[in-house]
Short mmCIF file of C-alpha atoms and ligand atoms in Angstrom, two decimals:
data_model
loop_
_atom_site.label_atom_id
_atom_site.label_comp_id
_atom_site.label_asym_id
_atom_site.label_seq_id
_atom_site.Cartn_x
_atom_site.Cartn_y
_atom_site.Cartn_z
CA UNK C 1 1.48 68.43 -128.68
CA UNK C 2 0.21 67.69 -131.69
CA UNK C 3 -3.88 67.66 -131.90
CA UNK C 4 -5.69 65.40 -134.33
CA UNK C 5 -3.00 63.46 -136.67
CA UNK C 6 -5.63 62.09 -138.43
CA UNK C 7 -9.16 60.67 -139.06
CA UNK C 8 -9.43 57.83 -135.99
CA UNK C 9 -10.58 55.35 -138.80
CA UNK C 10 -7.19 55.81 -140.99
CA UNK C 11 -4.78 52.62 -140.78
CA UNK C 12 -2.57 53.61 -143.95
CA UNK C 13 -0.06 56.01 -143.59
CA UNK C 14 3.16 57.33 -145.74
CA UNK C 15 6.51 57.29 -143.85
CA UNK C 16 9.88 57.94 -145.91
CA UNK C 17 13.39 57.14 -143.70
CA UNK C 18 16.71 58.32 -143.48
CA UNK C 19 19.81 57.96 -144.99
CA UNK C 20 23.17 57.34 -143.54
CA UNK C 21 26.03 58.28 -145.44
CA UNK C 22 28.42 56.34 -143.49
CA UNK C 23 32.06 56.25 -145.77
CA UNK C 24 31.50 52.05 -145.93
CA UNK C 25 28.70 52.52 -148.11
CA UNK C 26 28.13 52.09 -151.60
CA UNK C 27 27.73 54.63 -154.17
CA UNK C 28 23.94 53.53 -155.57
CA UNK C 29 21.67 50.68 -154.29
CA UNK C 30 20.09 53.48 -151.79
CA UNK C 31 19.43 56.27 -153.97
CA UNK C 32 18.14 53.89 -156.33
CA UNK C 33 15.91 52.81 -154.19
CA UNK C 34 14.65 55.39 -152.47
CA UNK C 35 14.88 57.53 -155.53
CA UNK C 36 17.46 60.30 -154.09
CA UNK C 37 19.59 62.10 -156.17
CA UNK C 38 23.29 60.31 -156.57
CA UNK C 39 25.87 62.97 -155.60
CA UNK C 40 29.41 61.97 -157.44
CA UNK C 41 32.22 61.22 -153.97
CA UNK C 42 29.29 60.51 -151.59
CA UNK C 43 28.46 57.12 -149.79
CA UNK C 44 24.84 55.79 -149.23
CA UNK C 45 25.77 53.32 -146.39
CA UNK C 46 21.98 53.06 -144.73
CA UNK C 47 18.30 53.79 -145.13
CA UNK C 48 16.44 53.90 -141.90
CA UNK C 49 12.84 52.97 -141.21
CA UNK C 50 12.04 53.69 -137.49
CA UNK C 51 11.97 55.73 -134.54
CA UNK C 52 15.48 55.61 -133.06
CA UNK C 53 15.82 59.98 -131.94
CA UNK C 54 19.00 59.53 -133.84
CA UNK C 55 16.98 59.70 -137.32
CA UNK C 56 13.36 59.07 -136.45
CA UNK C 57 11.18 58.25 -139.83
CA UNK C 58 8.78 60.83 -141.05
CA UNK C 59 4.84 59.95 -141.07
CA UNK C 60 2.80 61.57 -143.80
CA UNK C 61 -0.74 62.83 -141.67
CA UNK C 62 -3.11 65.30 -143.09
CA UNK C 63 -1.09 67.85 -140.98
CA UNK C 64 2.04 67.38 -142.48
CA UNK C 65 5.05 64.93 -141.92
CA UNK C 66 5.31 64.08 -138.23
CA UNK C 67 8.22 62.49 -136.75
CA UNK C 68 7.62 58.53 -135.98
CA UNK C 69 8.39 58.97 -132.34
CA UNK C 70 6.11 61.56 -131.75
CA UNK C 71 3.23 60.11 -134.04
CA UNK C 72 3.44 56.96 -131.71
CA UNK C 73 3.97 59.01 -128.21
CA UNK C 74 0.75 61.09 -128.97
CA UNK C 75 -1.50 57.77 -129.08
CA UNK C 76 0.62 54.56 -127.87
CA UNK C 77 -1.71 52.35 -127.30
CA UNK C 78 -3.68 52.95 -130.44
CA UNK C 79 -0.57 53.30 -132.47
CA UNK C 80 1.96 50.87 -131.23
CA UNK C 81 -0.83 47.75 -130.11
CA UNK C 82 -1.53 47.56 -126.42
CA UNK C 83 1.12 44.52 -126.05
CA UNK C 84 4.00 46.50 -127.12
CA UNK C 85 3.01 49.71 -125.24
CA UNK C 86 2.93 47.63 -122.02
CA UNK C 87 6.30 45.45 -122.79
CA UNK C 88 8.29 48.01 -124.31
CA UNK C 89 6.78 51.30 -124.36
CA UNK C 90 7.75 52.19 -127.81
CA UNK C 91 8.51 51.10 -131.22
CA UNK C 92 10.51 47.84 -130.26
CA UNK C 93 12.51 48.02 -134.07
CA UNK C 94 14.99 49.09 -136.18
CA UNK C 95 14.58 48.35 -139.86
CA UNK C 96 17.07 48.80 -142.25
CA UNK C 97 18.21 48.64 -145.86
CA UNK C 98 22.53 48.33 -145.74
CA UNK C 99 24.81 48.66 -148.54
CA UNK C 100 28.19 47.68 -147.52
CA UNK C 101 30.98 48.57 -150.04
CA UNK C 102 33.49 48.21 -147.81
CA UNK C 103 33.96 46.20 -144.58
CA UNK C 104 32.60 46.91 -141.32
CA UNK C 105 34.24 46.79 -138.33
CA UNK C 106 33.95 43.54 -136.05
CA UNK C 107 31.19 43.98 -133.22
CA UNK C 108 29.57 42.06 -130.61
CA UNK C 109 26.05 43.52 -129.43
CA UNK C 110 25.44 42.92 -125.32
CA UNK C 111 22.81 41.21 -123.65
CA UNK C 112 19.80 43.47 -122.21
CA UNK C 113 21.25 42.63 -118.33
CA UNK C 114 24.64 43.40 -119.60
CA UNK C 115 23.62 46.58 -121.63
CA UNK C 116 21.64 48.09 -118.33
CA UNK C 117 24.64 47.21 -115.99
CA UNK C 118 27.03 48.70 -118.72
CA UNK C 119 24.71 52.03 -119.11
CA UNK C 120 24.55 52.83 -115.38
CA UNK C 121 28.53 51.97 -114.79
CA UNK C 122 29.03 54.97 -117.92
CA UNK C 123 26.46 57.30 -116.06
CA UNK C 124 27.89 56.68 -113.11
CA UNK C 125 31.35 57.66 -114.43
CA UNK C 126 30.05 60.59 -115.75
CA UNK C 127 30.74 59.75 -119.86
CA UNK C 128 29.04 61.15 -122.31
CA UNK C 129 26.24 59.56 -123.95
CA UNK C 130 28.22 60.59 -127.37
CA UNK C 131 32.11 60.27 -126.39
CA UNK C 132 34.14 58.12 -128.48
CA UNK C 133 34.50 55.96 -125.45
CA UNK C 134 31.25 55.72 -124.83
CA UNK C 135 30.23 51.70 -124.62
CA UNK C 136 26.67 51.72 -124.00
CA UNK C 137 24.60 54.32 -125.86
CA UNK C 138 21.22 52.44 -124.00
CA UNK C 139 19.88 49.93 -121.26
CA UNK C 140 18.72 47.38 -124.51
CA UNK C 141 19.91 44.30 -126.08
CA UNK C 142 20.60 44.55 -129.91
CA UNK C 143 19.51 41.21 -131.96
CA UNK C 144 19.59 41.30 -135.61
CA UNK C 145 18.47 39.45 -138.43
CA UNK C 146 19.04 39.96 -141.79
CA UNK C 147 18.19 38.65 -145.23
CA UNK C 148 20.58 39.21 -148.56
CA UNK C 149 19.52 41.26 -151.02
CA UNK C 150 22.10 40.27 -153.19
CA UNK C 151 24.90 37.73 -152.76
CA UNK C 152 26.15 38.95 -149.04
CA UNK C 153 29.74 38.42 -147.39
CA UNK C 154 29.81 38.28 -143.43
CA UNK C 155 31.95 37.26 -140.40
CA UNK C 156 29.28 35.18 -138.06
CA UNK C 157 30.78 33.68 -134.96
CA UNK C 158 33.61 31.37 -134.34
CA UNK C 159 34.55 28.75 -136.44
CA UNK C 160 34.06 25.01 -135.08
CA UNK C 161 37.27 23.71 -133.34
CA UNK C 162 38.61 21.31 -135.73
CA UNK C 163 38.05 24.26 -138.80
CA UNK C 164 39.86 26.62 -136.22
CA UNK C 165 42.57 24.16 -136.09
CA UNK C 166 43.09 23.73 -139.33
CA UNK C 167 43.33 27.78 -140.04
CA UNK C 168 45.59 28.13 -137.27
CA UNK C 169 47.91 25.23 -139.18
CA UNK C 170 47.57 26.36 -142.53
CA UNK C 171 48.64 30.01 -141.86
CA UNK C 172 51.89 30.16 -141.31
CA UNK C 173 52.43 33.17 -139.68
CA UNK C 174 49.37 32.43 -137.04
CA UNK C 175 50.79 28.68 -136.56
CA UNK C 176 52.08 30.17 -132.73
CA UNK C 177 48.94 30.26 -131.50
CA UNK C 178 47.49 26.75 -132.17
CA UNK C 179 49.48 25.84 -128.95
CA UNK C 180 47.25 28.55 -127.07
CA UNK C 181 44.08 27.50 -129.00
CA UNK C 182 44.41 23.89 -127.87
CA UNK C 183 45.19 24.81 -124.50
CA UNK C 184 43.06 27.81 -123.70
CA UNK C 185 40.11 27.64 -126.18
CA UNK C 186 38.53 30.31 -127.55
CA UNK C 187 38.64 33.03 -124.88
CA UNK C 188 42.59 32.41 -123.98
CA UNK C 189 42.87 32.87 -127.85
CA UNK C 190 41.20 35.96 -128.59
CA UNK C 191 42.23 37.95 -124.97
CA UNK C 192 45.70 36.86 -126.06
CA UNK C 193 45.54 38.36 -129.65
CA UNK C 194 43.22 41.25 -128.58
CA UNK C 195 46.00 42.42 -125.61
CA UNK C 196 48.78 42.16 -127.87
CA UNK C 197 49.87 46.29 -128.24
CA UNK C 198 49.68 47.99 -131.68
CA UNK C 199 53.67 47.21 -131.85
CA UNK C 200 53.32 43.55 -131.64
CA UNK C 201 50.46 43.14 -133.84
CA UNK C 202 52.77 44.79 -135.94
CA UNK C 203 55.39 42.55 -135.71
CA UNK C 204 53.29 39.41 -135.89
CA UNK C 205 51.34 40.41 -138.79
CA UNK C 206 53.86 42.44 -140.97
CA UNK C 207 54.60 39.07 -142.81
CA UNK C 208 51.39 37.77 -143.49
CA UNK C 209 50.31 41.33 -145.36
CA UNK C 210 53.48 40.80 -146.98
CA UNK C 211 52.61 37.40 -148.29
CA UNK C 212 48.98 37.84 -148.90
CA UNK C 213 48.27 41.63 -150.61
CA UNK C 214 50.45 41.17 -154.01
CA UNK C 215 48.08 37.80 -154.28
CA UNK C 216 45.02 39.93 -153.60
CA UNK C 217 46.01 42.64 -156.08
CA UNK C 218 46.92 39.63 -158.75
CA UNK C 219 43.45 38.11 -158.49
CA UNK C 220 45.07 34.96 -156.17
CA UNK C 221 42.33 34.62 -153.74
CA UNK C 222 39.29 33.55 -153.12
CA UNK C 223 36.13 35.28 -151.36
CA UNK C 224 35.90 32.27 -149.53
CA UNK C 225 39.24 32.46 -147.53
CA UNK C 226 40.33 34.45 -144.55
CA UNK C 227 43.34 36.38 -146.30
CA UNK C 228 40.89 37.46 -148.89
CA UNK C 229 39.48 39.84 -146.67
CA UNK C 230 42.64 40.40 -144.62
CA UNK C 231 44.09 41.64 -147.68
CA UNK C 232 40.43 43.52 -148.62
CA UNK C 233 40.77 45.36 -145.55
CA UNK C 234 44.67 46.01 -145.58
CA UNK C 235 44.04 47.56 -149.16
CA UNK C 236 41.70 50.21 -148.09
CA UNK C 237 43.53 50.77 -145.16
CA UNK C 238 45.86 53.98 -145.96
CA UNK C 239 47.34 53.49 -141.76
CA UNK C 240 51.06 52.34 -140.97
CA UNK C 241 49.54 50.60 -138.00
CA UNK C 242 47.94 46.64 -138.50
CA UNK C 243 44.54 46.38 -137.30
CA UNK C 244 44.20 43.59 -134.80
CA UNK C 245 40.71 42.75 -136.53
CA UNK C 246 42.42 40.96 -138.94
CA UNK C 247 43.45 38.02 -136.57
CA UNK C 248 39.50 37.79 -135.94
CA UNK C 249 38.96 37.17 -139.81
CA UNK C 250 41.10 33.66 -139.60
CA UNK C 251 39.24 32.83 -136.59
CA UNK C 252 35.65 33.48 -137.76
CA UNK C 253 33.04 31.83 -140.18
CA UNK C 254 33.17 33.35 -143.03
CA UNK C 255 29.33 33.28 -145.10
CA UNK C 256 27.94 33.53 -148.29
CA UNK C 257 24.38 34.53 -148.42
CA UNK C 258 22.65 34.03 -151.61
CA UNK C 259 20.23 36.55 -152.12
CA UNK C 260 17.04 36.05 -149.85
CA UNK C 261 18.89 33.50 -146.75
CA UNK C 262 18.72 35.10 -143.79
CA UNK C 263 20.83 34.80 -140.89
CA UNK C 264 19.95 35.79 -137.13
CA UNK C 265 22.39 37.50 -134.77
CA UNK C 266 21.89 36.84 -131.12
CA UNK C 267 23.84 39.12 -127.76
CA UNK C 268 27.69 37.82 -127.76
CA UNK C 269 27.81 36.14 -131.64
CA UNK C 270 30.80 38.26 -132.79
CA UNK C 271 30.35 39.43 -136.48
CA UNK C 272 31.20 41.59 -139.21
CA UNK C 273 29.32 42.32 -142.88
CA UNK C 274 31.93 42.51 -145.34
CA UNK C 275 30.22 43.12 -148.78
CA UNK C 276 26.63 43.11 -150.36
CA UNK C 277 23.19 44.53 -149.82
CA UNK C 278 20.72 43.49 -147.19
CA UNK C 279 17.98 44.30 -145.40
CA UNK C 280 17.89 44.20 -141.51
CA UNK C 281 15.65 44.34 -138.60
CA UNK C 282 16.93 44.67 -135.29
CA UNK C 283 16.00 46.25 -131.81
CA UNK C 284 16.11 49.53 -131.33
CA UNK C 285 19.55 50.06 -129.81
CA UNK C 286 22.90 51.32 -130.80
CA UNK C 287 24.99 49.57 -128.20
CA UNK C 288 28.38 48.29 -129.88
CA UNK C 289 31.03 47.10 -128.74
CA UNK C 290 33.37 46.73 -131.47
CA UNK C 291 36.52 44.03 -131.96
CA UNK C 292 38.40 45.26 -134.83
CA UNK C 293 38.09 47.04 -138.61
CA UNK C 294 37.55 49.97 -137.37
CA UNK C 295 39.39 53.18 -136.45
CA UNK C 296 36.89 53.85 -133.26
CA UNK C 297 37.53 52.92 -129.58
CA UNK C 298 38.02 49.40 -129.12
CA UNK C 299 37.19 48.30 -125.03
CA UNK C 300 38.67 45.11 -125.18
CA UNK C 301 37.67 44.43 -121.19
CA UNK C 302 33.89 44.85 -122.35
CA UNK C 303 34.33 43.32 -125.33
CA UNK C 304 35.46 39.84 -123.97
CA UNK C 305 32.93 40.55 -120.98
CA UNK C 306 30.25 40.21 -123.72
CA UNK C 307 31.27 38.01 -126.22
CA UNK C 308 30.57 34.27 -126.31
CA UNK C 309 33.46 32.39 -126.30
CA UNK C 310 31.79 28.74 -128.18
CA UNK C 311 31.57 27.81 -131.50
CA UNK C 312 28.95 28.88 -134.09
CA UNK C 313 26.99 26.39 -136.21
CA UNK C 314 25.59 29.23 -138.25
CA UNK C 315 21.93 28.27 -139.26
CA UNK C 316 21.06 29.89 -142.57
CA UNK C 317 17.26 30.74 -142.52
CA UNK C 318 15.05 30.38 -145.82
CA UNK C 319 11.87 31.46 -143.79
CA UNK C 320 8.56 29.11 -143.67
CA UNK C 321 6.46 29.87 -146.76
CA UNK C 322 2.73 30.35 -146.62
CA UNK C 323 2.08 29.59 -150.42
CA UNK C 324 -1.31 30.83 -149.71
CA UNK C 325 -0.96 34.39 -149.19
CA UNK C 326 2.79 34.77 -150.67
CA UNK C 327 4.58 35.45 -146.90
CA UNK C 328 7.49 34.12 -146.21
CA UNK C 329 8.47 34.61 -142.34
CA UNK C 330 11.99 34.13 -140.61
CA UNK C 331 11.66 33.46 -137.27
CA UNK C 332 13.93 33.95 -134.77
CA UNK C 333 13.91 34.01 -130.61
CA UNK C 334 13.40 37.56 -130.55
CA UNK C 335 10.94 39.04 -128.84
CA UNK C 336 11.32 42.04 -130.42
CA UNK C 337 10.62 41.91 -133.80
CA UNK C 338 9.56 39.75 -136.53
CA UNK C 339 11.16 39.68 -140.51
CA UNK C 340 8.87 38.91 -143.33
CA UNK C 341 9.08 38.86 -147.18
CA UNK C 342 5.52 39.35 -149.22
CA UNK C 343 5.89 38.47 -152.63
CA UNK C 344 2.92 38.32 -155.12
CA UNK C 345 2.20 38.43 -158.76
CA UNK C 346 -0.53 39.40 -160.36
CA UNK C 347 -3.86 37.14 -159.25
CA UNK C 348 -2.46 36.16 -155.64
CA UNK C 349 -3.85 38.07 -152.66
CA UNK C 350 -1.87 38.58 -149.42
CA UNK C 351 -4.16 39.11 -146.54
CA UNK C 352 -3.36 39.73 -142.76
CA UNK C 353 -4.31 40.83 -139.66
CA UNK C 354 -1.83 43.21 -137.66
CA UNK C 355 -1.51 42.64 -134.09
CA UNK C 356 1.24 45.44 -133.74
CA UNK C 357 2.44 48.65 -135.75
CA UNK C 358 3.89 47.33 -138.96
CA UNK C 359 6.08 49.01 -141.60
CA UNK C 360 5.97 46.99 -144.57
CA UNK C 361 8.68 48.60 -147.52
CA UNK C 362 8.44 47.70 -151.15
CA UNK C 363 11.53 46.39 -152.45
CA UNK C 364 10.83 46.09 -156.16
CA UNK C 365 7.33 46.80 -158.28
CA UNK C 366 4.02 47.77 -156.92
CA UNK C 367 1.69 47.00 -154.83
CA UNK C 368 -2.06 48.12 -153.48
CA UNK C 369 -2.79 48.25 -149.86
CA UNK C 370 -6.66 47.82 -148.63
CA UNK C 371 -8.85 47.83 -145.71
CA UNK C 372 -12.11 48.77 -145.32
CA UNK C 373 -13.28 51.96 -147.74
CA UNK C 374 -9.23 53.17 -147.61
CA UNK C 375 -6.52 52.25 -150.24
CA UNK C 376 -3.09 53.23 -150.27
CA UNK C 377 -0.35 52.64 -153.06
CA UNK C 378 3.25 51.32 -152.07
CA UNK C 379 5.86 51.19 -154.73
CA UNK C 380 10.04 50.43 -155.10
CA UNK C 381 11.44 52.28 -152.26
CA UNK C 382 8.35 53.62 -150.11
CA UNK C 383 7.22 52.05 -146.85
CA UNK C 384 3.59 52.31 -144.79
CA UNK C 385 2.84 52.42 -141.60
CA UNK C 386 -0.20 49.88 -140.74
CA UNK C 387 -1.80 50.54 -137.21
CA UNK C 388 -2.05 47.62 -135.16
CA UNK C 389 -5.88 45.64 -135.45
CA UNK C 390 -6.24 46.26 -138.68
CA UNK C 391 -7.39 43.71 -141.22
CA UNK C 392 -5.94 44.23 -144.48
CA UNK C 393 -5.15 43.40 -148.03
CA UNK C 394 -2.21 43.14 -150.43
CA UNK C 395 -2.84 43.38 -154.31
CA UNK C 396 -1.21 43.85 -157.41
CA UNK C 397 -1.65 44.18 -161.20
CA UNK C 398 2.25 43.35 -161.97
CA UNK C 399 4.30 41.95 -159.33
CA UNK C 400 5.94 43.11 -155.69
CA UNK C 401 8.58 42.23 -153.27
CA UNK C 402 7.91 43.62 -149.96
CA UNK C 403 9.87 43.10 -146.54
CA UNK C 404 7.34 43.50 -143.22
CA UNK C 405 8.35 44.12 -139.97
CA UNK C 406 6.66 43.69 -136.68
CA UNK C 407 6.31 42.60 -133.64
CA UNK C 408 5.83 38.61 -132.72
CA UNK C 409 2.82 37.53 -130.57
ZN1 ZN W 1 25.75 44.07 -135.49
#
């Protein structure tokens, strides 16, 4: 237990994250930002803001730093807003900052019914929580949204039929399985392509890496087109073996983010981020299931069990703008959390009222957080807590980007 964190009255606090240095990650955005130390041959891959136990954030008190989780256990109704105590019990978010250097493997996240039928089955069968083969890590669903930071690169869904078509057609080497395609859609596609063994994948794609990586090395290809990052991937690959993934890239949108478009990620949209910076805000889950790009266990039963075999009309989000107070707010259907961007110059106020826990981080310049007789400075790379019910104020004497998340009414 841990007695008195702090004067009652106190709505400000400090919390610094973690970093993940994951070996897809690039070498500097993060430290940058957060002002760590670069070490030469390591990766900064993540910075996380949160309370997942698998690197809770740290809360500045009077007492000391404090773990997030246990800050918000020792008071939940007071710290997380009475509404998210009784629907969730605890901090409903993930927030992060991702720099992907290289591509991450293809995932689908399950629904919350699928994810607690998925987590009992796994009990039940006695794996552990942190085996490789280990599908479901908890009983919750795992939307995402996130917003570029700079110009961003991702895999989002499948492509519309006709674009499909025309993929299948113009690759030689895939041209088979147009017959499939038009016969047995989207799921007869993918199961077919996803059961092939490592020895036919081999066999099928051995051509096309033949055709496309001298053109990749040379320059040839554009960002825009599948065997650009078929060839991406095959170039950092040191294996023998073909990942199957790369059959996924041809049948996939493929998007360019400018920086500050959004994009939200519902339970079953396939996807994969293949190169940029963003920031993301998801719930608090790590339940993957994972489709390709990756070295790590691949359940293709689960996979198709949770994936949504339709096409994807991917709807870019630009957030609705409230000139007033310099918010900009991307909403989505989650229930979980809310994204927002708070930019101001010198002369414009933000103000606001939380409902919920908020962690607002400062992306770029400085800012001045007020309410009531307490102040609190945020600046490039820090983040603060703001307990729910609290009015408050956003000023600065310069300029400030910050990104807010919380929790939607
Ligand atoms: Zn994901």
């Amino acid at each position: 237990m841990i007695e008195n964190l702090g004067n009652k009255d106190r709505k400000f606090y400090k919390v610094v994250g973690q970093v993940q240095n994951y070996d897809w990650g690039g070498k500097s955005f993060i430290p940058n930002l957060v002002s760590e130390k670069i070490e030469e041959n390591r990766t900064y891959a993540e910075y996380w803001l949160g309370a997942h136990l698998k690197a809770p954030s740290k809360v500045i008190t009077e007492k000391g730093s404090v773990s997030l989780d246990q800050f918000l256990n020792e008071n939940p109704i007071e710290n997380l807003g009475a509404d998210v105590e009784k629907n969730f019990g605890k901090l409903p978010y993930l927030f992060k900052v991702l720099d992907v250097d290289k591509m991450l493997s293809i995932q689908v996240h399950p629904s919350i019914a699928a994810a607690k039928i998925g987590y009992k089955k796994e009990n039940e069968q006695g794996i552990p929580l942190t085996a490789s083969n280990r599908n479901f890590k908890d009983e919750n669903h795992k939307p995402e949204i996130m917003v570029a930071l700079t110009d961003f690169w991702l895999l989002h869904g499948f492509l519309e039929q006709e674009k499909l078509v025309k993929n299948l057609k113009e690759t030689l080497e895939l041209s088979f399985l147009l017959t499939t395609f038009l016969e047995d859609g989207y799921l007869g596609l993918y199961k077919k392509v996803m059961e092939y063994s490592q020895e036919e994948v081999n066999t099928i794609l051995r051509p096309l890496v033949k055709r496309i990586l001298p053109k990749f090395k040379n320059n040839e290809l554009e960002k825009s087109s599948p065997a650009y990052w078929a060839a991406k991937s095959l170039n950092n690959s040191d294996s023998e073996d073909i990942d199957k993934g790369i059959f996924s890239i041809y049948f996939f949108n493929i998007l360019n983010l400018s920086r500050g478009e959004a994009i939200f990620q519902d339970a079953g949209v396939p996807h994969a981020y293949l190169e940029g910076v963003n920031m993301e805000l998801m719930a608090n889950s790590d339940n993957v299931l994972r489709a390709g790009l990756t070295s790590k266990h691949i359940d293709v039963v689960e996979l198709i069990k949770n994936t949504k075999f339709e096409e994807t009309i991917p709807s870019i989000l630009n957030g609705v703008e409230n000139k007033s107070n310099g918010e900009v707010v991307f909403k989505t259907i989650a229930k979980d959390f809310e994204l927002s961007k708070i930019e101001l110059k010198e002369g414009i106020t933000h103000t606001s009222h939380s409902n919920s826990v908020e962690i607002l981080m400062a992306l770029n310049g400085a800012a001045t957080l007020l309410q009531n007789d307490e102040s609190i400075s945020i600046e490039k790379g820090q983040a603060i807590l703001i307990k729910p019910n609290t009015s408050y104020k956003v000023e600065t004497n310069s300029e400030v980007e910050i990104y807010k998340a919380s929790v939607p009414k």
